[in-house]
Short mmCIF file of C-alpha atoms and ligand atoms in Angstrom, two decimals:
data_model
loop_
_atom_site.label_atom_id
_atom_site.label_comp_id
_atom_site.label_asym_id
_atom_site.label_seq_id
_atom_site.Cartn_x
_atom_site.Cartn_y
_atom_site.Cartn_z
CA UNK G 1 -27.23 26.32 8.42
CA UNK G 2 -25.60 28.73 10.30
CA UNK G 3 -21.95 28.96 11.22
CA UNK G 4 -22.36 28.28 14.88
CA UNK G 5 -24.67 24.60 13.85
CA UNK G 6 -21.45 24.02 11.30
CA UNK G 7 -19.03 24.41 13.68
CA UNK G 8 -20.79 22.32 16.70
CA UNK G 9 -21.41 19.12 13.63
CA UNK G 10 -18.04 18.89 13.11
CA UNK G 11 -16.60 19.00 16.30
CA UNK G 12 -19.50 16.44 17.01
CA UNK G 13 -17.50 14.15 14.67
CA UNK G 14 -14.33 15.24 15.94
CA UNK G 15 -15.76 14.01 19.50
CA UNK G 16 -17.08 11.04 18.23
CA UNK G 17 -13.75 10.17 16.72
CA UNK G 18 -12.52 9.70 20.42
CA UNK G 19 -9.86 11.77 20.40
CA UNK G 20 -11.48 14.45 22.66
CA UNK G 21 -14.48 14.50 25.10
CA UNK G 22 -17.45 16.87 25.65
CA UNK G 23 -15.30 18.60 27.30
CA UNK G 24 -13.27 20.22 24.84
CA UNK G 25 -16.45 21.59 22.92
CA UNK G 26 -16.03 25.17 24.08
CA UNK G 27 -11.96 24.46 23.20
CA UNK G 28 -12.56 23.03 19.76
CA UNK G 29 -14.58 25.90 18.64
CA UNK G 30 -12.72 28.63 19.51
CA UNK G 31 -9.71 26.24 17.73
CA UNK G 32 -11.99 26.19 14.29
CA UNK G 33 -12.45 29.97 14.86
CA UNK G 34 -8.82 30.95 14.92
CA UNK G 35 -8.56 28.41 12.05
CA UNK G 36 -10.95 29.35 9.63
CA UNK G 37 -10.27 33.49 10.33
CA UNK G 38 -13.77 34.15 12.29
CA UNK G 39 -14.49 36.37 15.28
CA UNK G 40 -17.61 34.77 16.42
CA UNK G 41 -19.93 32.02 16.21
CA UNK G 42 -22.61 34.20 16.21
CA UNK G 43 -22.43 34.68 13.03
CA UNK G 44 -25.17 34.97 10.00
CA UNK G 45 -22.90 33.27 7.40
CA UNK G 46 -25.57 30.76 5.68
CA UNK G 47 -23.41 27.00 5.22
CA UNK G 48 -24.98 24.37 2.98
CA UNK G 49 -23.31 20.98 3.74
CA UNK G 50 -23.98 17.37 4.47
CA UNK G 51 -23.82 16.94 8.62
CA UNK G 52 -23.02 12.84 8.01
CA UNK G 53 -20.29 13.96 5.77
CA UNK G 54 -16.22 14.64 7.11
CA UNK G 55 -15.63 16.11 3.37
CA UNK G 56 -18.77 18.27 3.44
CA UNK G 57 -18.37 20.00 6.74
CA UNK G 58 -14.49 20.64 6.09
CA UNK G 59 -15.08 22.09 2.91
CA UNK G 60 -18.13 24.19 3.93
CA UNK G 61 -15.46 25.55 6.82
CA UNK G 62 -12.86 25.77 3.89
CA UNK G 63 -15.15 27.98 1.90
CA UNK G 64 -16.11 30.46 5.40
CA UNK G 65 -12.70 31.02 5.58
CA UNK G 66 -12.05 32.23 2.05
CA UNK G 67 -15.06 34.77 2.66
CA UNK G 68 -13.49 35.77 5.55
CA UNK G 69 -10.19 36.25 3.26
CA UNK G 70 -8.25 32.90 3.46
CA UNK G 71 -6.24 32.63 0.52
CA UNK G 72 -8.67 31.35 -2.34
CA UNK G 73 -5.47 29.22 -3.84
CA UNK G 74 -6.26 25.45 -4.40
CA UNK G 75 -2.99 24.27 -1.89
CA UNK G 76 -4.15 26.46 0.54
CA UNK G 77 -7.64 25.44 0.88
CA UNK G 78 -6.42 22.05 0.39
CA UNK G 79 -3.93 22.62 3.67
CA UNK G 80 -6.56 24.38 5.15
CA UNK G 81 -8.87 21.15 4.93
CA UNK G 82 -6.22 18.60 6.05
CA UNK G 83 -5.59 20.43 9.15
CA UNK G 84 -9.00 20.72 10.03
CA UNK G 85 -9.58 17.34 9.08
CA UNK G 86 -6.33 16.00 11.43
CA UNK G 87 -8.94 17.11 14.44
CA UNK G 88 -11.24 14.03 13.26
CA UNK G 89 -8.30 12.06 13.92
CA UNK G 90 -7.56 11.14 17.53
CA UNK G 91 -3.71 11.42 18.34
CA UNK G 92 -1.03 8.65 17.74
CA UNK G 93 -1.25 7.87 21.31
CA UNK G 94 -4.97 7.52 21.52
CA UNK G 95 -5.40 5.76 18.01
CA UNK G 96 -2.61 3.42 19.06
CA UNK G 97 -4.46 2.33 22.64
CA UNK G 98 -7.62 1.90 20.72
CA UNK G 99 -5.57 -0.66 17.85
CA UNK G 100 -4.37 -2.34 20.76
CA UNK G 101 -7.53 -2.70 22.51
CA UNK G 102 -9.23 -3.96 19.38
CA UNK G 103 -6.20 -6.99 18.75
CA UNK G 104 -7.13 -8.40 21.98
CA UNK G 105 -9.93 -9.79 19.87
CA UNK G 106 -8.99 -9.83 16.49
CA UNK G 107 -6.18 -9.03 13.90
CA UNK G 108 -8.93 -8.20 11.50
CA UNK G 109 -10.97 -5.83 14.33
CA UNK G 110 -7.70 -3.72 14.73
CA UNK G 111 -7.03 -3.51 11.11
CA UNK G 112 -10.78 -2.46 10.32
CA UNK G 113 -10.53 0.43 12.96
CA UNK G 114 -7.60 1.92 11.96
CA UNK G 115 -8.78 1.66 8.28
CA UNK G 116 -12.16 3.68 8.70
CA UNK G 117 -10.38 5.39 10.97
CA UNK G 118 -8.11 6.91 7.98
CA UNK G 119 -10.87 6.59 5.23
CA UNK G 120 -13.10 9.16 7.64
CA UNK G 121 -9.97 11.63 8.16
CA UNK G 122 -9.64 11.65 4.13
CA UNK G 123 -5.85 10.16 4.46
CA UNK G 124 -6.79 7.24 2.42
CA UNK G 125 -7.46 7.83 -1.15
CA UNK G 126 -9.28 5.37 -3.25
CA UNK G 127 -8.69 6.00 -6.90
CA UNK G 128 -11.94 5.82 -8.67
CA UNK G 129 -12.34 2.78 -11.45
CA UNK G 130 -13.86 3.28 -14.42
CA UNK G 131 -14.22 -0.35 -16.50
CA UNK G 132 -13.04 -3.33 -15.26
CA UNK G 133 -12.79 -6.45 -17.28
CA UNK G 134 -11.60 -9.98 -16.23
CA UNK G 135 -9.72 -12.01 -19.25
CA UNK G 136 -9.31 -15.61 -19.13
CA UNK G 137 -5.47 -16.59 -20.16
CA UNK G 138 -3.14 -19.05 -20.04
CA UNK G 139 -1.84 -18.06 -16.69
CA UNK G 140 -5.51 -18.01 -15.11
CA UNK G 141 -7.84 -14.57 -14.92
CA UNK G 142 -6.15 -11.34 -15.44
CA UNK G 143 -7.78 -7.68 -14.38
CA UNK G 144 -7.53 -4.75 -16.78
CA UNK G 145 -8.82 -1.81 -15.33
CA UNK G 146 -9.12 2.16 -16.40
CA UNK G 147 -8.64 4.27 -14.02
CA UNK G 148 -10.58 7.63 -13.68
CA UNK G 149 -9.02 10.34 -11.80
CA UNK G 150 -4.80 10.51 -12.34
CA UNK G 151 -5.36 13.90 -11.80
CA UNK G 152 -6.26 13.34 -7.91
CA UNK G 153 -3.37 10.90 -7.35
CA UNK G 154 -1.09 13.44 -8.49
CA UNK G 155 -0.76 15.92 -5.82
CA UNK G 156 -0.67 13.04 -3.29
CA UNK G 157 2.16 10.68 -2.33
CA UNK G 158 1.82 7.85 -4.78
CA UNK G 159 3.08 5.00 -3.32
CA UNK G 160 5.46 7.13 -1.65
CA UNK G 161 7.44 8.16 -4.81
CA UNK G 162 6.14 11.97 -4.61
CA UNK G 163 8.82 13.28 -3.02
CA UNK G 164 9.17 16.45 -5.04
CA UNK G 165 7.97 18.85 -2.19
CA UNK G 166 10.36 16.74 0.58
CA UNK G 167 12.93 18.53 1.97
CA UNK G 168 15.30 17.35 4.24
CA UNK G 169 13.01 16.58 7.03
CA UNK G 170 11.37 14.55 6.64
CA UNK G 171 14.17 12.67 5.46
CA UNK G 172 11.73 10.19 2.98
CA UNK G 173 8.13 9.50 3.26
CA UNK G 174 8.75 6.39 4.85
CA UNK G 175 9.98 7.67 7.79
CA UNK G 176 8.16 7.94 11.07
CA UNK G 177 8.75 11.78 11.59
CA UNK G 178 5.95 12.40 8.57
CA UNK G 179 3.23 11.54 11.59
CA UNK G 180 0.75 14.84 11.80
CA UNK G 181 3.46 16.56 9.59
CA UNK G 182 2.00 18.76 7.02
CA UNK G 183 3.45 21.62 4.79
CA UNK G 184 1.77 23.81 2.37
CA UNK G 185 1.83 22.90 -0.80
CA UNK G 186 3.51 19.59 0.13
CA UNK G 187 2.40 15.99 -0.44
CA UNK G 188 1.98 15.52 2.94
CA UNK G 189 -0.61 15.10 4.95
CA UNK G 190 -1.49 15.81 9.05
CA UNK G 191 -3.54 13.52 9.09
CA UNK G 192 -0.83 10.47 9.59
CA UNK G 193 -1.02 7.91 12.05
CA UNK G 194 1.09 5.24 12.72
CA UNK G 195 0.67 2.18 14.60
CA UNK G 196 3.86 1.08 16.60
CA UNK G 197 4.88 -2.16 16.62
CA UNK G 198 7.57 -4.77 18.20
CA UNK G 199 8.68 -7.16 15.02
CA UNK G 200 11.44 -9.36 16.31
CA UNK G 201 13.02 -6.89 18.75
CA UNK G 202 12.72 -3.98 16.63
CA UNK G 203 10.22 -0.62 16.57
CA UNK G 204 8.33 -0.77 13.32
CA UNK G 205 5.42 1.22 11.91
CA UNK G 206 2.35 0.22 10.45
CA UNK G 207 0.43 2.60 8.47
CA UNK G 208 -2.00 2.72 5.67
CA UNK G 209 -0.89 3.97 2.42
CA UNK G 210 -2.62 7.19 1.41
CA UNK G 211 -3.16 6.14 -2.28
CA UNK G 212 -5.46 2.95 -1.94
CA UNK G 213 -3.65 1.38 -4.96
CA UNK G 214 -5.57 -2.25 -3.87
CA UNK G 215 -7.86 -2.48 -1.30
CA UNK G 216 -5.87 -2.10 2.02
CA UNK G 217 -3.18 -1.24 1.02
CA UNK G 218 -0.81 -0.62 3.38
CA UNK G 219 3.39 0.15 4.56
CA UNK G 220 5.03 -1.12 7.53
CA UNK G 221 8.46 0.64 8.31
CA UNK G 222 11.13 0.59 10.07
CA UNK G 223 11.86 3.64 13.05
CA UNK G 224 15.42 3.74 11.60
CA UNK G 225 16.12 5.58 8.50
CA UNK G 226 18.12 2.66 6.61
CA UNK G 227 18.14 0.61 3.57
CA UNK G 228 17.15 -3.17 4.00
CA UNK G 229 19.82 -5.59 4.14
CA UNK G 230 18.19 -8.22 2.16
CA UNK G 231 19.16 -11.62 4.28
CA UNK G 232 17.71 -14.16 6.57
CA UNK G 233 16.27 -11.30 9.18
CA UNK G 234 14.19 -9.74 6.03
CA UNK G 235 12.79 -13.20 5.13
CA UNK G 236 11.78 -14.12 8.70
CA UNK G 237 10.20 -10.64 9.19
CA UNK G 238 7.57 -11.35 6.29
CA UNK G 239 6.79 -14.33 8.54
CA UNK G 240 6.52 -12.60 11.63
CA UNK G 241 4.50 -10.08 9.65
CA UNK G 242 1.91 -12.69 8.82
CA UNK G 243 1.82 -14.09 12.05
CA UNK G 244 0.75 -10.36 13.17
CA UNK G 245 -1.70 -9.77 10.35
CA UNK G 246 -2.88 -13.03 8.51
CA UNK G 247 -5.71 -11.73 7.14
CA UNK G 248 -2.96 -9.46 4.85
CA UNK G 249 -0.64 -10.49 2.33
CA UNK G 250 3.34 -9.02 2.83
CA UNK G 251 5.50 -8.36 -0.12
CA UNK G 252 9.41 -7.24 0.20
CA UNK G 253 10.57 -5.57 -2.85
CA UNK G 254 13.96 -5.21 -1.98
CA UNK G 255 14.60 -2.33 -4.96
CA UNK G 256 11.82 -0.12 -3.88
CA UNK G 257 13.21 -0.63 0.15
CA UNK G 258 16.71 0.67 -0.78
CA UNK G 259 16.34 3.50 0.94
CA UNK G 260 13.79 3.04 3.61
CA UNK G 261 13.42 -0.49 4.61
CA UNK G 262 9.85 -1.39 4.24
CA UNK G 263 7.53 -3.97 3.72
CA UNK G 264 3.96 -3.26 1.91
CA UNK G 265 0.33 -5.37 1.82
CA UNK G 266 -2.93 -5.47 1.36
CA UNK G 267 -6.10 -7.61 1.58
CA UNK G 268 -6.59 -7.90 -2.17
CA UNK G 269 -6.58 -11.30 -3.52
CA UNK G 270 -4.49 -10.76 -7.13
CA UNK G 271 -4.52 -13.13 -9.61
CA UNK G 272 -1.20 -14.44 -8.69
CA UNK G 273 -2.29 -16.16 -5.41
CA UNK G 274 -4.59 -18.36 -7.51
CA UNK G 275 -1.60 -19.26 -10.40
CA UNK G 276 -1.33 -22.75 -10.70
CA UNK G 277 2.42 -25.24 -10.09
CA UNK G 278 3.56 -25.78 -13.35
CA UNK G 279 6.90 -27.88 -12.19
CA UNK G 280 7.04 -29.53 -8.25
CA UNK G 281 10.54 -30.28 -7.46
CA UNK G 282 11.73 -32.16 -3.91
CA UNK G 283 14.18 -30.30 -1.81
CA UNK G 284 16.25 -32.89 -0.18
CA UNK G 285 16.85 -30.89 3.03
CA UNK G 286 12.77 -30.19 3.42
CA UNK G 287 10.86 -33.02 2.16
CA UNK G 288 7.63 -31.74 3.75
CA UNK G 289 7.87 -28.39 1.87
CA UNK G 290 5.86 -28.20 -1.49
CA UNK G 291 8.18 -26.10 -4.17
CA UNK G 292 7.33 -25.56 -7.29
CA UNK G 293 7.61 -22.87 -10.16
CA UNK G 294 4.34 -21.10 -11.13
CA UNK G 295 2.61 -20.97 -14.77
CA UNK G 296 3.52 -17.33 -14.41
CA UNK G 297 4.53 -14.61 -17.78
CA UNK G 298 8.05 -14.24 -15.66
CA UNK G 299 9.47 -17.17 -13.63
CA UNK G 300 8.33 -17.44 -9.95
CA UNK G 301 8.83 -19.99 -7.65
CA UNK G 302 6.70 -20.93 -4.97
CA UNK G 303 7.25 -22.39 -1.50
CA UNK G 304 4.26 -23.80 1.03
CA UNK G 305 4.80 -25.10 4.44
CA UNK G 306 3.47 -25.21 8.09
CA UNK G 307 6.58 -25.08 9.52
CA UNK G 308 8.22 -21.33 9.34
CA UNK G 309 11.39 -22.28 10.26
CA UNK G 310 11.54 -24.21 6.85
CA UNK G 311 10.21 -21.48 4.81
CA UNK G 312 12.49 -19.37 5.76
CA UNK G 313 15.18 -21.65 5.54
CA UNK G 314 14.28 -22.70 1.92
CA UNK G 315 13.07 -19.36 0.47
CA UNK G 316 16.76 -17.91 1.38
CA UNK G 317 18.69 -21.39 0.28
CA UNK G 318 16.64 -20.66 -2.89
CA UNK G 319 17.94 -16.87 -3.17
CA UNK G 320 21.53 -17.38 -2.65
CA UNK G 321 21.55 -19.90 -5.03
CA UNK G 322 19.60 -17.88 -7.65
CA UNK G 323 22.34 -15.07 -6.34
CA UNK G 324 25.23 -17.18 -7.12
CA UNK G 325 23.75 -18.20 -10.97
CA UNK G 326 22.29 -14.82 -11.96
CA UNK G 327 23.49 -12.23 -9.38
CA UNK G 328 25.97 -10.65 -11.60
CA UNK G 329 24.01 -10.68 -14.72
CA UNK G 330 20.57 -9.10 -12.69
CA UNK G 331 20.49 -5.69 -11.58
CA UNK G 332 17.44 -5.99 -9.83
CA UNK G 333 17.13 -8.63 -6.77
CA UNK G 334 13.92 -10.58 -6.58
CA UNK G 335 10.55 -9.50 -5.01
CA UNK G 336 8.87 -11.69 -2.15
CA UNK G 337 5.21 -12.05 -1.38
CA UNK G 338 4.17 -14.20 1.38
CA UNK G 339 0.54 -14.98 2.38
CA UNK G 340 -1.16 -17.40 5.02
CA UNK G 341 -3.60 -20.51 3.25
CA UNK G 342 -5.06 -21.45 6.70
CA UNK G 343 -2.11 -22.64 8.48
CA UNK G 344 0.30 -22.96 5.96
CA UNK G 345 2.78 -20.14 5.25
CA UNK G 346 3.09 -19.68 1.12
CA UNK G 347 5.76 -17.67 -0.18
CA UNK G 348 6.45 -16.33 -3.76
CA UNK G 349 9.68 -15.68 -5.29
CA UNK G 350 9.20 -13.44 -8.15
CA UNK G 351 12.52 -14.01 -10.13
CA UNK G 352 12.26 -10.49 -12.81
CA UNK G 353 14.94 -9.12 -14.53
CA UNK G 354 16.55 -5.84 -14.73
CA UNK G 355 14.96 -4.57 -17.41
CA UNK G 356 12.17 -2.69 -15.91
CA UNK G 357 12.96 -0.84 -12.68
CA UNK G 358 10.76 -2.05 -9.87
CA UNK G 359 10.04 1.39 -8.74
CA UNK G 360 8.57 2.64 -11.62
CA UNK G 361 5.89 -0.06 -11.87
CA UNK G 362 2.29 -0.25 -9.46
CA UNK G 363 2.81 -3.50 -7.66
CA UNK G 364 -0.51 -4.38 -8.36
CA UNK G 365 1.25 -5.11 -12.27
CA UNK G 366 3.44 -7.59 -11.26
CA UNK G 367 0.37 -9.35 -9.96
CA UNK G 368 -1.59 -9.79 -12.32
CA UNK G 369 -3.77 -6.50 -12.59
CA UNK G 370 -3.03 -3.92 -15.22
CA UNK G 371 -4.38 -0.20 -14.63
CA UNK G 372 -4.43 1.75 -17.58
CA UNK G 373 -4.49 5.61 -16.30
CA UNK G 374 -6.84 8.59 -17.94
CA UNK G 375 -3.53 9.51 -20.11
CA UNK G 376 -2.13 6.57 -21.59
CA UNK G 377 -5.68 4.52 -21.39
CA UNK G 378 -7.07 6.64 -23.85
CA UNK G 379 -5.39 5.52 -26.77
CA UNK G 380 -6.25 1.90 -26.25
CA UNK G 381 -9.95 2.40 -25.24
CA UNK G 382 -12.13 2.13 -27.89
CA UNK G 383 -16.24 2.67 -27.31
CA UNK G 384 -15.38 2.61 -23.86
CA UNK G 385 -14.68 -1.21 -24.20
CA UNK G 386 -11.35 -2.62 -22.76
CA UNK G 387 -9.89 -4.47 -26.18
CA UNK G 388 -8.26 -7.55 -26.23
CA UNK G 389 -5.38 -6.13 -27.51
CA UNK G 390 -4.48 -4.31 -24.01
CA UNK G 391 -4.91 -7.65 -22.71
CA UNK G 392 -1.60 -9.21 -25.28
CA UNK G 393 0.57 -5.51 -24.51
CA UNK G 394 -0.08 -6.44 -20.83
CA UNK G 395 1.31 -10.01 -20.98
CA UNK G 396 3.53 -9.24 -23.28
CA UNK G 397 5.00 -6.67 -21.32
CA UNK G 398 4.91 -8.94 -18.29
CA UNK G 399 6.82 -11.70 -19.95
CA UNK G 400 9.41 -9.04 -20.99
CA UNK G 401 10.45 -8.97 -17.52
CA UNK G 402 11.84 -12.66 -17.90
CA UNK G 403 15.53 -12.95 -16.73
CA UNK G 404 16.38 -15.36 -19.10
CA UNK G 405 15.65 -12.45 -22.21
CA UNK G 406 19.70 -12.55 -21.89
CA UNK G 407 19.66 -15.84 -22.87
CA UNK G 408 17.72 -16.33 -25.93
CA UNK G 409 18.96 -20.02 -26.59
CA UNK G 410 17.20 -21.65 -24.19
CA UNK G 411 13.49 -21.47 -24.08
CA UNK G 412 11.56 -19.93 -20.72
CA UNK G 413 10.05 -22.73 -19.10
CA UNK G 414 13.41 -24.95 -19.49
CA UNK G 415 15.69 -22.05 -18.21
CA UNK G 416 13.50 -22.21 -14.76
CA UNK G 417 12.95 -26.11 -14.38
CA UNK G 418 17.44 -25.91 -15.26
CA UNK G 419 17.64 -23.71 -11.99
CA UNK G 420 15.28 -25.63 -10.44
CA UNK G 421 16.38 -29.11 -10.63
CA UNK G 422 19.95 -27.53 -9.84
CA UNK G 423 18.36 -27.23 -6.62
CA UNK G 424 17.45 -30.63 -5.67
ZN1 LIG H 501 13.12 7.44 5.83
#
């Protein structure tokens, strides 16, 4: 194809995204021209590229600009692409009107815009999986799965821990000034959007994240750069949160939010939500609440009710109390997931230790799925088969994150149904 047909496809997406009209053809090509270093449309340059295809028609400009002497370097090109891919994405403004316009019917209709919306642009990444194997064990099916391209993730913001290239503005990747921001050579990416939203009085973002660790996976933030206070307010916000997006699951992880208070999700259904209530104890100040602690590697303790105002209630009574018999001895404060069975509100309290910083770990491992990347998968791969011995490392490693460790006289199960019944 010729330039001029390349040019006039991808703007045709770029239309079709709705952040422009027919109007702006004329405007949008001479744009890509200055962009990709040409003089005229008119030109005999011979493109081969897939017209249904974002990634095709980007790189196909990418490589026209290299003949016409763009830098060949991979970070160029690669800055080169997001900026010309940030024109498929309509801006904040525009992408917010159309989430809004789409929750007047559904939670789910929003969510599903926004996320092709991002998956067309290229923001969200999905690493690819290699083999995936299901194991049956004592704490109900586990996922180990190999992952296939590391190499991909690591010039993107993992999980927002790539912070290498971050200088002091933006201040972390969690704040709301990364929107369209891009840099050479940097982790970040123009193609940002986030979706503004009112949670109990306060402006928060919502935004997905750009390495699709689980399906959905996603960040909401605050506006303000500040650490979370972990109290009552946190707690309530994962309710709220639900309320907003039921179709999601919220988890706090109050180490990782130190910094930047944030809250992450996804639609993935881990293995976790389907553990089974090993103990049910009776709190005397909500007898309608079912509590319980999970058959689980680590302790957690789980809390189900219709009424919010008593999960929120009992998940924090729960937490200071924890606070006041372990606080001193844990360096590392508790994560909690919440999720929405119908209309009952289910929180997790997943009571780790210390041992193994938070921030270092996927979340997806504390779930009860274990990714094994290119680099350390190898060694435990054998014929391409997942062996059962990954499986025992996993849960072994998973039960090494038990608090009570410090305590070796008392066994596991009795040091949680102890805190437990100290409850009642
Ligand atoms: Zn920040």
């Amino acid at each position: 194809m010729k330039l001029k047909q390349l040019m006039d496809d991808f703007i045709t997406l770029a239309i079709q995204s709705g952040g422009w009209m027919e109007l702006d053809r004329l405007y949008l090509r001479n744009k890509l021209l200055m962009m990709i270093g040409g003089h005229t449309p008119d030109s005999d340059y011979e493109a081969v590229y897939d017209s249904t295809s974002a990634d095709s028609l980007a790189d196909s400009l990418v490589a026209y600009a290299v003949e016409m002497g763009y830098s060949n370097e991979q970070s160029s090109k690669s800055y080169l692409k997001s900026q010309l891919l940030d024109l498929l994405a309509p801006p904040p403004s525009v992408v917010n009107a159309f989430f809004a316009q789409h929750y007047s019917k559904s939670s789910e209709e929003a969510t599903n815009y926004f996320y092709e919306l991002n998956k067309r642009n290229h923001y969200i990444y999905t690493p690819q999986v290699g083999k995936k194997e299901h194991y049956e064990t004592p704490y109900g099916e586990f996922v180990i799965q190999t992952l296939e391209d590391e190499k991909a993730g690591k010039s993107r913001a993992i999980d927002g821990f790539s912070t290498a290239n971050l200088t002091e503005y933006p201040k972390c990747t969690y704040c709301f000034e990364n929107e369209g921001y891009g840099e050479e050579g940097s982790a970040a990416l123009p193609t940002r959007r986030l979706i503004r939203m009112n949670v109990g009085g306060e402006s928060w973002g919502f935004q997905f994240s750009d390495w699709e660790e689980y399906k959905e996976k996603f960040f909401i933030s605050s506006e303000a750069h500040r650490g979370l206070m972990k109290n009552k307010d946190s707690i309530a916000r994962i309710a709220q949160l639900l309320d907003i997006f039921p179709q999601y699951f919220i988890l706090l992880s109050p180490e990782k939010a130190k910094e930047h208070s944030y809250y992450e999700g996804g639609r993935e259904s881990f293995p976790i939500a389907a553990a089974a209530v090993r103990t049910y104890i009776e709190l005397k100040e909500f007898p309608l609440m079912n509590v319980g602690s999970l058959d689980w590697p680590f302790p957690v303790i789980r809390l189900q009710s219709p009424n919010v105002e008593d999960i929120i209630e009992g998940s924090d009574y729960i937490l200071q109390k924890w606070q006041q018999c372990y606080g001193e001895k844990l360096s590392v404060e508790p994560m909690i997931i919440g999720r929405k069975k119908k209309n009952l509100y289910e929180i997790d309290l997943l009571l780790t230790s210390g041992k193994q910083p938070n921030e270092e770990r996927a979340t997806a491992e504390y779930l009860g799925r274990h990714s094994l990347s290119p680099v350390n998968g190898k060694k435990s791969i054998v014929e391409n088969q997942l062996s059962e011995k990954v499986l025992e490392e996993y849960v072994a490693m998973l039960k090494s994150w038990t608090p009570f460790g410090m305590d070796q006289q008392i066994g596991e199960n009795e040091a949680i149904d102890d805190f437990l019944h100290r409850l009642e």
